[in-house]
Coordinates of C-alpha atoms in Angstrom, one line a residue:
X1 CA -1.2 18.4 33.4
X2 CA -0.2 17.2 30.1
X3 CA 2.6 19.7 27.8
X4 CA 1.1 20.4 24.7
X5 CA 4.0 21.8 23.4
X6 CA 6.0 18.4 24.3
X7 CA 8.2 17.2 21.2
X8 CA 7.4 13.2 20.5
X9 CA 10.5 11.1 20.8
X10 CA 9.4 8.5 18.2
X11 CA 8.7 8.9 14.3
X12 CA 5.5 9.8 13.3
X13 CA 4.9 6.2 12.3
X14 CA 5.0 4.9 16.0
X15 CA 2.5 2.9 17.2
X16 CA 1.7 1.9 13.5
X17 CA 1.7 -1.6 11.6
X18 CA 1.8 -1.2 8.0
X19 CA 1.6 -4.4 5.3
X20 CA 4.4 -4.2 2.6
X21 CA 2.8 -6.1 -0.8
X22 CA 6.0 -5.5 -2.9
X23 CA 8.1 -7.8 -4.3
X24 CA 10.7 -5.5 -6.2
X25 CA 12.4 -3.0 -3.7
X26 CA 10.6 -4.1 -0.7
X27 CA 13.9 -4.2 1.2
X28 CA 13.5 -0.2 0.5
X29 CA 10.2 0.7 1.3
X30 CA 10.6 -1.4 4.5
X31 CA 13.5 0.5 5.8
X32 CA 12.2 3.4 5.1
X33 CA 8.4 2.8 7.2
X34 CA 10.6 1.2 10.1
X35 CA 12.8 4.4 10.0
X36 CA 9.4 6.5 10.6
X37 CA 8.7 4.1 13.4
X38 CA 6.2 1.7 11.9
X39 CA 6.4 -1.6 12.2
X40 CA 5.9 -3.7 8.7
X41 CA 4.7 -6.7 7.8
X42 CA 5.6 -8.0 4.5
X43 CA 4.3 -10.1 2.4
X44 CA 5.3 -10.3 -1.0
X45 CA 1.9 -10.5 -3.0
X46 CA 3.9 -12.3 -6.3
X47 CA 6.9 -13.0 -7.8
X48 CA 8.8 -11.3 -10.9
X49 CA 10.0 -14.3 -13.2
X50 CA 12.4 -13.0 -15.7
X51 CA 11.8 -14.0 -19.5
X52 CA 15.4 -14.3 -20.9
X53 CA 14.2 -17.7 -22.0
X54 CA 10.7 -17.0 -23.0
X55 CA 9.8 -18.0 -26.5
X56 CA 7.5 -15.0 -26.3
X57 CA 10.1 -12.2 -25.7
X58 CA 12.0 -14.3 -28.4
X59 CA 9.7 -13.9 -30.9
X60 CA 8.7 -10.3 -30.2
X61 CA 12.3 -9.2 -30.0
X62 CA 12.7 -10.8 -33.5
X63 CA 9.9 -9.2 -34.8
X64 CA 10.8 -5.7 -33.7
X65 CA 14.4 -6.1 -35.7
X66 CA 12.7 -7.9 -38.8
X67 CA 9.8 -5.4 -39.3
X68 CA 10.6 -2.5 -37.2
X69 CA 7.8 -0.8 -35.7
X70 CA 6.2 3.2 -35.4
X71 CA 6.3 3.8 -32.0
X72 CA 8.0 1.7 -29.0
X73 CA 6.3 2.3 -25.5
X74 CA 9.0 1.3 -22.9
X75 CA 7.2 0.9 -19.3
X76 CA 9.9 0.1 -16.3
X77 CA 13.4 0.5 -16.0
X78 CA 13.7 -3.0 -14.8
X79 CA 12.1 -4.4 -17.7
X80 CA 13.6 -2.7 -20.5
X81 CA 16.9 -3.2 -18.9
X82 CA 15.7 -6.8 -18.8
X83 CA 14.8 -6.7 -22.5
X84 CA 18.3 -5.4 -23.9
X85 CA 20.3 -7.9 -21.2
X86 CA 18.1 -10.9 -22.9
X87 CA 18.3 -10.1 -26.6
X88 CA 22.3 -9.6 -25.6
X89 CA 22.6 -13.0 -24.5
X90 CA 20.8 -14.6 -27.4
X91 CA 23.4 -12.4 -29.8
X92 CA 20.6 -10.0 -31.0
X93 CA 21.1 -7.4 -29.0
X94 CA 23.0 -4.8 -31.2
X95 CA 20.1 -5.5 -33.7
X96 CA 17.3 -4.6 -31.5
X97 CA 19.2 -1.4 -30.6
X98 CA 19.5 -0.2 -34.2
X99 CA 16.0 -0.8 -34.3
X100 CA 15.0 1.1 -31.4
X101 CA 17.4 4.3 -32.5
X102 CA 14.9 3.8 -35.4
X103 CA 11.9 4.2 -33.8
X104 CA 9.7 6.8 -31.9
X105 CA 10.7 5.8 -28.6
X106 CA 8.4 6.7 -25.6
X107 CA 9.7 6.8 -22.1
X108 CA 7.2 6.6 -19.1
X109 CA 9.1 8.0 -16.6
X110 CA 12.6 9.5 -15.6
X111 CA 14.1 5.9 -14.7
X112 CA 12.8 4.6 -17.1
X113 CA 14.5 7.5 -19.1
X114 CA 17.2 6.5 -17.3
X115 CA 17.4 3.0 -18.4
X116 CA 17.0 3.9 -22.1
X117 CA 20.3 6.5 -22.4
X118 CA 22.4 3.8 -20.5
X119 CA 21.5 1.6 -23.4
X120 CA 22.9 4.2 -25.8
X121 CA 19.4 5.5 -26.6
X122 CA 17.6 8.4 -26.5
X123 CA 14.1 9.0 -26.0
X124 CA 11.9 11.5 -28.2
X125 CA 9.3 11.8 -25.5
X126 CA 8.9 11.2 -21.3
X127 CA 5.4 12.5 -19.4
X128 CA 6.5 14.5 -16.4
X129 CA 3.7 12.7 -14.7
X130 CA 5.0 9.4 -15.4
X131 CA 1.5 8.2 -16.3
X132 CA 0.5 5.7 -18.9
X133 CA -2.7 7.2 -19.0
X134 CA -0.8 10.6 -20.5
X135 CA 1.4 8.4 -23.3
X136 CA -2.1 7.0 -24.5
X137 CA -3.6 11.0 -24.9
X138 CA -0.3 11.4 -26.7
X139 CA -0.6 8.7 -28.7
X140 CA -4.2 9.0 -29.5
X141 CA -4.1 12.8 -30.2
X142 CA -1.2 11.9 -33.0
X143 CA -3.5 9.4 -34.6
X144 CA -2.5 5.8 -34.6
X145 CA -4.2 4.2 -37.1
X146 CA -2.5 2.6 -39.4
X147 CA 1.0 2.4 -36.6
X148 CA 2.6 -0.4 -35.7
X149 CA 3.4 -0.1 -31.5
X150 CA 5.6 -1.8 -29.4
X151 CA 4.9 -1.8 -25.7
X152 CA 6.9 -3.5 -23.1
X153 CA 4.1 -4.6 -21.0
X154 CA 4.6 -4.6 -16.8
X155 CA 4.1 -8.2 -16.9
X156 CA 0.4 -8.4 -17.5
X157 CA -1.6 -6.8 -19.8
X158 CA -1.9 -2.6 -19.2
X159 CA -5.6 -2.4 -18.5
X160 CA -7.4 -0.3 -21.1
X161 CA -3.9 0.7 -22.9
X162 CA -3.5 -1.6 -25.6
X163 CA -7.7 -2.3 -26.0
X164 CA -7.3 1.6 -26.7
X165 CA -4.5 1.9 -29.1
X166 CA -6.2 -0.8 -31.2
X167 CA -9.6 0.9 -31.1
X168 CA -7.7 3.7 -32.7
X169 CA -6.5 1.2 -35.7
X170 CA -3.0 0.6 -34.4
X171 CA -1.3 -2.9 -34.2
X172 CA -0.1 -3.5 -31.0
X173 CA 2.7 -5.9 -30.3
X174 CA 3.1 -6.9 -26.7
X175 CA 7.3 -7.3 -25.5
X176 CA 6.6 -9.6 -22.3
X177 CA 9.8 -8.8 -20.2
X178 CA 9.0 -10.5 -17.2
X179 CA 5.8 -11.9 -15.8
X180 CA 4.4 -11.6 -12.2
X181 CA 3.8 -15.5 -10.4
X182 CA 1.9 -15.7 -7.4
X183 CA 4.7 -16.0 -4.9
X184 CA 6.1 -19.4 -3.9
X185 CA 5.4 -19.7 0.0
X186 CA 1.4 -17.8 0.3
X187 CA 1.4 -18.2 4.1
X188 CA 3.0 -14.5 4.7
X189 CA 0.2 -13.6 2.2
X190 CA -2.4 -14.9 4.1
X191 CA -1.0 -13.9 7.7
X192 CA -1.1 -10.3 6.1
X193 CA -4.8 -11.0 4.9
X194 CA -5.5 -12.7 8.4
X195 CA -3.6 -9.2 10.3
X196 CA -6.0 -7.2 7.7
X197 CA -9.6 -8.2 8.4
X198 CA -8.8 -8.7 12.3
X199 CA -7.8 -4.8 12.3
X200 CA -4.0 -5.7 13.1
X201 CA -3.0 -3.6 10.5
X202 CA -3.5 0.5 9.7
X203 CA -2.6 0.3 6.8
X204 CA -1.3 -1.6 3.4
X205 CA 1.3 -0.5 0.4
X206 CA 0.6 -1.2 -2.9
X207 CA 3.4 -0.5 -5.6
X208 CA 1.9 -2.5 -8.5
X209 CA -1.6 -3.3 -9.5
X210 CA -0.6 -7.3 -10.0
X211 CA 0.3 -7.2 -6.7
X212 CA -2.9 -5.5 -5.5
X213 CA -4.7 -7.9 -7.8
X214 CA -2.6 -10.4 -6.3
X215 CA -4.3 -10.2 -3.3
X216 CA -7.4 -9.4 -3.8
X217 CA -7.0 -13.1 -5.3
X218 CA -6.1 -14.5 -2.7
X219 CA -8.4 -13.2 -0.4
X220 CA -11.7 -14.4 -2.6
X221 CA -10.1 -17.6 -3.1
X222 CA -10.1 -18.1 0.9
X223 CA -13.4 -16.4 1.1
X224 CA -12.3 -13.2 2.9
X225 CA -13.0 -10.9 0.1
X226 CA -15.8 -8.9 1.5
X227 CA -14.1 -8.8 4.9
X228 CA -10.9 -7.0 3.5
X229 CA -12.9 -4.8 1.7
X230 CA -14.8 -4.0 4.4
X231 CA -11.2 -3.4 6.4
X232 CA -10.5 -1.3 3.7
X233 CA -13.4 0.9 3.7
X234 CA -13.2 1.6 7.2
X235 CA -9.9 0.8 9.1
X236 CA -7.4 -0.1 7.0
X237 CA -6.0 3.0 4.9
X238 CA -5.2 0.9 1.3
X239 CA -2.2 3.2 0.3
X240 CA -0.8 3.0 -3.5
X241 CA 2.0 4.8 -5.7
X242 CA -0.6 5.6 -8.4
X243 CA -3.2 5.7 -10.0
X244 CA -2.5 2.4 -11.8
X245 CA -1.6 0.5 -9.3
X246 CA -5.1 1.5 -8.0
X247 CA -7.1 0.3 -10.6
X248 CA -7.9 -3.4 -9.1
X249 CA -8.8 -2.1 -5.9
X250 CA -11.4 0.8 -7.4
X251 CA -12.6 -1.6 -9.1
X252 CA -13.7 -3.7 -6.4
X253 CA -14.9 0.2 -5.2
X254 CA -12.2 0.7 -2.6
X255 CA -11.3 4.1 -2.2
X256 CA -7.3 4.3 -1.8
X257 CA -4.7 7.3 -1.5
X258 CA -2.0 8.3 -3.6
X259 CA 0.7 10.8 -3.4
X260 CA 0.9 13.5 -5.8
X261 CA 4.7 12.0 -7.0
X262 CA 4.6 8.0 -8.1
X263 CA 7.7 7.0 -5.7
X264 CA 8.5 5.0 -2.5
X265 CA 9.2 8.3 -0.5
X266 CA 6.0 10.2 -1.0
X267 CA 3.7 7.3 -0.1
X268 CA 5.7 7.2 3.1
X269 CA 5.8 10.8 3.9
X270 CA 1.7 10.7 2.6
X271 CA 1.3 8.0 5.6
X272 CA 3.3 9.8 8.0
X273 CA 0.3 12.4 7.5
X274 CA -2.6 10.0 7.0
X275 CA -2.3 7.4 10.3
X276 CA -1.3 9.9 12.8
X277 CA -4.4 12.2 11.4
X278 CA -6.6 9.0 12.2
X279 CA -5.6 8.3 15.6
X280 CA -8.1 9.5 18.3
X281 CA -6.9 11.6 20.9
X282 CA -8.2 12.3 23.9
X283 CA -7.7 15.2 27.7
X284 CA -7.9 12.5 29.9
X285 CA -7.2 12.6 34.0
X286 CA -4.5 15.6 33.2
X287 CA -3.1 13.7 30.0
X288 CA -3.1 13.7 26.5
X289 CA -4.0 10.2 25.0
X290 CA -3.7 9.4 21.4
X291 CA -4.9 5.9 20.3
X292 CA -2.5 4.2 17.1
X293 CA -2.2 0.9 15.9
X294 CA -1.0 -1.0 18.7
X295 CA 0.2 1.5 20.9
X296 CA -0.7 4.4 22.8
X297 CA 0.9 7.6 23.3
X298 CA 0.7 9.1 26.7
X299 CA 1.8 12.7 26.5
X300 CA 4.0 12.0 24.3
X301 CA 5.4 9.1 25.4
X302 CA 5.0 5.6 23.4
X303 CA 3.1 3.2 25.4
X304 CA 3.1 -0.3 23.7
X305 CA -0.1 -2.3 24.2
X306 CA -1.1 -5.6 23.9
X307 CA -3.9 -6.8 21.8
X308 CA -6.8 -7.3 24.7
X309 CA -6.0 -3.8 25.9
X310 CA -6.4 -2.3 22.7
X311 CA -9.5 -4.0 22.2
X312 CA -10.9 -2.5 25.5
X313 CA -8.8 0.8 25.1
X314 CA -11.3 1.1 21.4
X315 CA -14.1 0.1 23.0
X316 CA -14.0 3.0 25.9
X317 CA -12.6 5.3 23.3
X318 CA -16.0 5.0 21.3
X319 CA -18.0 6.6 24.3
X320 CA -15.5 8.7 26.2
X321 CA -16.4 9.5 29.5
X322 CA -18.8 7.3 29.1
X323 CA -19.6 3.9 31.5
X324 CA -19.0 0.5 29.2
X325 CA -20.2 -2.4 31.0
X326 CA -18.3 -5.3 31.5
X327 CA -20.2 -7.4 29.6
X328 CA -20.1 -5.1 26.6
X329 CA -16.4 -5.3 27.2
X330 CA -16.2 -9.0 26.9
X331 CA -17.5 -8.9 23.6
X332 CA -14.7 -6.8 22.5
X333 CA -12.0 -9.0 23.7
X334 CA -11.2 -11.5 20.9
X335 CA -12.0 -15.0 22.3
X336 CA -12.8 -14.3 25.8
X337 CA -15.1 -16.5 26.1
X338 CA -18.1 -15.7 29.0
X339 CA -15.9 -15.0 32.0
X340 CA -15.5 -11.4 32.7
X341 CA -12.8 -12.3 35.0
X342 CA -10.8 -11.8 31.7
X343 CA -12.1 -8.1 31.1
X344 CA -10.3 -7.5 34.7
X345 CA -7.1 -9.2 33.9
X346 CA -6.6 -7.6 30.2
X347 CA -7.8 -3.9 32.0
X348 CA -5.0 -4.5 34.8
X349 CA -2.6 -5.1 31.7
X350 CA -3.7 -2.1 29.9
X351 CA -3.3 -0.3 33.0
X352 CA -0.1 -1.0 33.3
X353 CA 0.9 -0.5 29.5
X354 CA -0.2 2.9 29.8
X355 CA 1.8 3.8 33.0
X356 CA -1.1 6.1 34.6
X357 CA -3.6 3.8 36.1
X358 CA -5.9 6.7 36.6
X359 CA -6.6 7.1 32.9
X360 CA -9.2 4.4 33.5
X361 CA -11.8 4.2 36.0
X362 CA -13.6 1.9 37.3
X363 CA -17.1 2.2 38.2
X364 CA -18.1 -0.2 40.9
X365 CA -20.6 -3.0 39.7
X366 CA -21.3 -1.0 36.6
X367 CA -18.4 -1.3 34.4
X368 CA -15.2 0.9 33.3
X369 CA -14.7 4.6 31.6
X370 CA -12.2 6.8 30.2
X371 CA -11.6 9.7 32.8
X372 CA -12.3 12.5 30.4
X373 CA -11.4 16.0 31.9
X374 CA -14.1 17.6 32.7
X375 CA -13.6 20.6 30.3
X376 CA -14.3 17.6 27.9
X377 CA -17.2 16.0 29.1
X378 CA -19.5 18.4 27.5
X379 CA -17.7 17.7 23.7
X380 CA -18.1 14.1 24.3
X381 CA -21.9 14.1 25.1
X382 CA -23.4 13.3 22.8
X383 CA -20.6 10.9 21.3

């Protein structure tokens, strides 16, 4: 009989494939799924092209020192370090920090708080939940007509921010640090979209909303839209930092999570609860059987499985205990074709993934079925 009380020797992530979108720090939040166990496929969504050369950031920087503004928003870390580094190297940069030691200067988060003392600065206020959405009520509940605002933007307009602030009567002025691209080489984009709508992956990361608009691109322009979204709404959890970076995805009407803390570690540690919490387990012949990704754990033991016998292992885990017919089988098994010689050969492989061939059994000219223990039988009825 199986040990309940037997301690996995894998992360919680085992058995898990999980799409990395980011561009910025993916090296980190990679590292740190594979170190749960997942495996991760990344595909960079778009690229960050700096502006230290932009006429735009030019212009607004000299704008900001020649008429110097009510309130400056500063966004990321990155991009207001960006900012100061680029109005350095065109000799302004001692300028625009006068200016901004001037200023009300609004920090959205503790790095980017960070950023701003290294510069020599100090911020009046920082939301402790690093939300744009709370620097708006801020700024709203002040009153802004009549106030000129700076905001460094994230690289593409913040939805609803700055058609907000000038609703209100402010002047906006946008500071373009850096701009997102689509990325170079898309075909790790589209073998991410490809691993998405054929169920290869259990979940994907999101850490900005141009990279989840990024794809969501991508997929309509290659006519896979409704596919993904229907991944999403059903097999594939759609996990992002935040609320903003959710904001393209709801409003396509996908449902995502989101930890309580905006940062790399808590969307891990919120997936190391959500795809193990999905995975079906199962009493079968004597053992405990829980379904992942593309694996299988067998007491305990991870059981990788290739592709046909997860197909079948799904499609017997949908009635357990009860007979699926080989035909029905077929069906499951991507490309099979009509011979159900290949529902024999990929159930031999499973067999043999799972290391206890009694797990499934056959049922002679009828089909195959998951040997649910008997104290089971009776929950799985009706299934």
């Amino acid at each position: 009989m199986y040990d309940e009380q037997q301690q996995p020797q894998h992360g919680p992530l085992a058995g898990f494939t999980v799409g990395v979108t980011a561009a910025r720090r993916a090296d980190e939040l990679g590292a740190l799924l594979q170190r749960r166990g997942a495996v991760v496929l990344h595909a960079p969504a778009l690229r960050i092209v700096p502006l230290a050369d932009d006429s735009e950031l030019l212009a607004a920087t000299k704008e900001i020192i020649q008429r110097t503004p009510d309130v400056v928003v500063a966004t990321t870390a990155i991009g207001f370090r960006g900012w100061i580094e680029a109005a350095d190297g065109w000799g302004l940069g001692e300028d625009l920090l006068a200016r901004l030691g001037e200023v009300e200067l609004l920090a959205r988060g503790p790095k980017v708080k960070g950023a701003v003392r290294a510069a020599g600065l100090t911020e009046e206020w920082s939301p402790s939940s690093e939300s744009m959405a709370e620097v708006l009520d801020r700024l709203l509940e002040e009153g802004v007509e009549g106030r000129r605002i700076a905001v460094q933007l994230h690289g593409e307009p913040l939805p609803g921010f700055v058609e907000a602030l000038r609703a209100g009567g402010a002047e906006v002025l946008g500071v373009p640090v850096y701009r997102w691209l689509p990325p170079e080489d898309i075909g790790p984009v589209d073998r991410l979209l490809d691993a998405a709508v054929s169920r290869g992956l259990d979940a994907v990361t999101f850490t900005s909303a141009p990279a989840a608009a990024s794809l969501l691109s991508r997929a309509e322009k290659r006519g896979l839209l409704p596919e993904l979204l229907a991944a999403f709404a059903h097999d594939v959890v759609p996990a992002c930092v935040g609320p903003v970076t959710a904001l393209p995805l709801q409003a396509l009407g996908v449902d995502t999570v989101q930890p309580e803390r905006f940062r790399l570690g808590p969307l891990v540690q919120l997936l190391c609860q959500e795809l193990p919490g999905r995975a079906r387990s199962f009493p079968v012949a004597g053992h405990r059987v829980e379904i992942r990704g593309h694996a299988v754990l067998v007491d305990g033991a991870l059981r990788p499985v290739p592709p046909a016998g997860m197909s079948l292992l799904r499609a017997l885990s949908r009635r357990p205990g009860w007979v699926v017919a080989r035909a029905e089988l077929l069906r499951a098994l991507p490309g099979a074709g009509r011979d159900e010689h290949a529902v024999e050969t990929a159930m031999a492989r499973l067999r043999t993934a799972l290391g206890a061939p009694k797990l499934i059994q056959t049922v002679v000219k009828r089909g195959y079925r998951l040997a649910l223990d008997p104290a089971a039988d009776a929950k799985y009825a009706d299934v």
